[in-house]
XYZ file of C-alpha atoms in Angstrom:
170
model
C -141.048 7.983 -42.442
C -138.542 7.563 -40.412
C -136.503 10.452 -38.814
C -133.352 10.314 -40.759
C -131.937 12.761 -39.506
C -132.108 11.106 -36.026
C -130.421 8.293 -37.587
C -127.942 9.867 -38.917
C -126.884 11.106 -35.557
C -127.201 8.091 -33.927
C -124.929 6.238 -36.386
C -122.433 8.804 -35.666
C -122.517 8.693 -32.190
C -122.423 5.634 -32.571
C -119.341 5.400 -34.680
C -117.881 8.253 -32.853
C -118.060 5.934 -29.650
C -116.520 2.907 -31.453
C -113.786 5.184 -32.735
C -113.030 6.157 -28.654
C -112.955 2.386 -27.530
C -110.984 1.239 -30.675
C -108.707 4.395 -29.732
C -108.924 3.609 -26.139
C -108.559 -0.460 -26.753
C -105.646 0.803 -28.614
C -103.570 2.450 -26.272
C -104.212 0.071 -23.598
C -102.818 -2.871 -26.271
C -99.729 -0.160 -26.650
C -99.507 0.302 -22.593
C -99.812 -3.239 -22.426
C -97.131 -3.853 -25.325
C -94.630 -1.816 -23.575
C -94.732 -3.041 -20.170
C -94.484 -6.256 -21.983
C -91.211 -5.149 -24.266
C -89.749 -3.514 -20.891
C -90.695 -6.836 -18.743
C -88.994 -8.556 -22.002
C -86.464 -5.922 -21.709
C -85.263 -6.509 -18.793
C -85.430 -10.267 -18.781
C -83.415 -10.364 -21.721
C -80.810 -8.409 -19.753
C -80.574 -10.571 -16.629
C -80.364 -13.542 -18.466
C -77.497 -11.755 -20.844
C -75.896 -10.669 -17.950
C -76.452 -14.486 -16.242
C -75.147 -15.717 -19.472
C -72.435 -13.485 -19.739
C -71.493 -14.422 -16.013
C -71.346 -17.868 -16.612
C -69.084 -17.927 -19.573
C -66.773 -15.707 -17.455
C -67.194 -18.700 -15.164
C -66.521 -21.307 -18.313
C -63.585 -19.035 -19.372
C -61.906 -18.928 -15.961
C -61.919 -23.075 -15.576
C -60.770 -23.407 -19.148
C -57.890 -21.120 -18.312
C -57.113 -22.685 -15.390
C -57.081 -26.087 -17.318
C -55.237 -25.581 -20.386
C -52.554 -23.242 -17.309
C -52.435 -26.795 -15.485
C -52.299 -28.608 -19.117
C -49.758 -26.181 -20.055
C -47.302 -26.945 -16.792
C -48.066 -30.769 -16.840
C -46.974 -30.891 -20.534
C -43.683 -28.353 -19.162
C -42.910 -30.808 -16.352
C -42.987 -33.772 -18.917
C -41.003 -32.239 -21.522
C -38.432 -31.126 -18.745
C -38.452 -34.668 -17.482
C -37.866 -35.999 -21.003
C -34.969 -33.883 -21.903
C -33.723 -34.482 -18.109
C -33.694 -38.397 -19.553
C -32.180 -37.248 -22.614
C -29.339 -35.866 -21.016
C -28.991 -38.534 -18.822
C -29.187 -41.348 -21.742
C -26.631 -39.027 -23.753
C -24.391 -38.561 -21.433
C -24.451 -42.751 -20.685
C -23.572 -43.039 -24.378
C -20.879 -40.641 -24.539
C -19.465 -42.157 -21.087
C -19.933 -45.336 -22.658
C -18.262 -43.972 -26.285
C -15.285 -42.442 -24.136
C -14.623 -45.743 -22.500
C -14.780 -47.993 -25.690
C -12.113 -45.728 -27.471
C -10.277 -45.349 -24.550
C -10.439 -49.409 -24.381
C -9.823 -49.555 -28.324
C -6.847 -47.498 -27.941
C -5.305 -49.162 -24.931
C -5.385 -52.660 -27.128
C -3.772 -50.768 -29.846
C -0.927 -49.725 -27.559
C -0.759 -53.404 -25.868
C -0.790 -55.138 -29.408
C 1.881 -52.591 -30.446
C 4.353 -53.675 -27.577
C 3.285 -57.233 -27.773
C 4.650 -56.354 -31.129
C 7.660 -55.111 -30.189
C 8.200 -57.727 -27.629
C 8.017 -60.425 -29.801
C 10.292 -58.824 -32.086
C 13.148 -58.142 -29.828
C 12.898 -62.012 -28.431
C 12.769 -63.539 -31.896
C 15.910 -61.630 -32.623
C 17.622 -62.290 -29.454
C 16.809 -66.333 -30.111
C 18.515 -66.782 -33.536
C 18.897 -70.179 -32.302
C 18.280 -70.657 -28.761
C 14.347 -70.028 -28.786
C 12.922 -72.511 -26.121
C 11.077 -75.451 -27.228
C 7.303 -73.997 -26.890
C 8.100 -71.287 -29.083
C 10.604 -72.436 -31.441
C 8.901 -73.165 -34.331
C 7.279 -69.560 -34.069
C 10.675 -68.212 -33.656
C 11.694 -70.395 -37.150
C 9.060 -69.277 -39.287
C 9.880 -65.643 -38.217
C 12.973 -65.991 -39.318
C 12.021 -67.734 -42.513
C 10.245 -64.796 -43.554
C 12.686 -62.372 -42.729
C 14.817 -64.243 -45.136
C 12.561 -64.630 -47.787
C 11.540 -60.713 -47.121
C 15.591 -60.165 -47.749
C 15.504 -62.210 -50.427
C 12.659 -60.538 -52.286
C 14.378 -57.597 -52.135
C 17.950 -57.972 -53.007
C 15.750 -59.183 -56.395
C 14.538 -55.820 -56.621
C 11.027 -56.284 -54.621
C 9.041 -53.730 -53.185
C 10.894 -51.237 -51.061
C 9.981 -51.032 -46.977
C 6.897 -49.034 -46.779
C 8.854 -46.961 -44.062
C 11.902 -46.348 -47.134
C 8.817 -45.790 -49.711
C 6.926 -43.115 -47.432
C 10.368 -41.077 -46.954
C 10.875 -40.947 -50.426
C 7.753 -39.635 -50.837
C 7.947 -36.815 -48.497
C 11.135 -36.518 -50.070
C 9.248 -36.344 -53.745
C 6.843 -34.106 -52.203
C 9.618 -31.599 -50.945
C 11.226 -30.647 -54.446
């Protein structure tokens, strides 16, 4: 028979041997695991530190654009309201003018006015030739105006407005 007992202590050296190169095989797969994880480590880290760099970089140009954006967009609102002004000060120099112009017809009509009423009253009959039938009919009206009234027509709107203020007075 066999020697059992031999093989009993073979199996276990044996085993106990295995056991030392599984532990050994183990450590070494640690050793190796963490120089790996540090190597891993530390290339994570440069490359967050390169990718932190470059969006520094990425940050600093879009600054540096929307900064330029920001001044172009200054310089053409500044240039608009510049034209503004300019086109609103046209239109008021332009709006002062036409009531200026507007008011200096009134004033010229008004005297024409006037004018024309002093010479049709200094030509009762003696108007010349090229304006005597525009003298006549002025004086046809004033008549019939006269005659309106002494039938108890409308009062002068100058005669109406002070009695009126009169009216308004009491």
């Amino acid at each position: 028979m066999p020697d059992l007992e031999g093989m009993k202590r073979k199996a276990q050296n044996a085993a106990y041997t295995a056991a030392e190169k599984a532990q050994d095989a183990a450590a070494a797969a640690g050793e190796k695991a963490e120089e790996l994880m540090g190597s891993a480590g530390e290339k994570a880290e440069t490359l967050r530190e390169r990718a932190s760099e470059r969006a520094g970089e990425l940050i600093g140009r879009a600054g540096e654009k929307a900064a330029a954006l920001k001044d172009k967009a200054g310089e053409k609102a500044g240039s608009l309201m510049d034209l503004a002004a300019e086109k609103a000060e046209a239109l008021k120099d332009y709006a002062v003018s036409g009531v200026a112009l507007v008011s200096e017809k009134r004033t010229l009509e008004k005297n024409y006015q006037a004018l024309g009423e002093w010479y049709a009253a200094q030509c009762v009959d003696s108007a010349p030739e090229a304006v005597a039938d525009i003298v006549r009919a002025i004086h046809e009206s004033q008549a019939k105006i006269a005659e309106l009234r002494s039938h108890g027509g409308e009062a002068e709107p100058e005669a109406q407005e002070e009695k009126t203020s009169l009216d308004e007075g009491k």
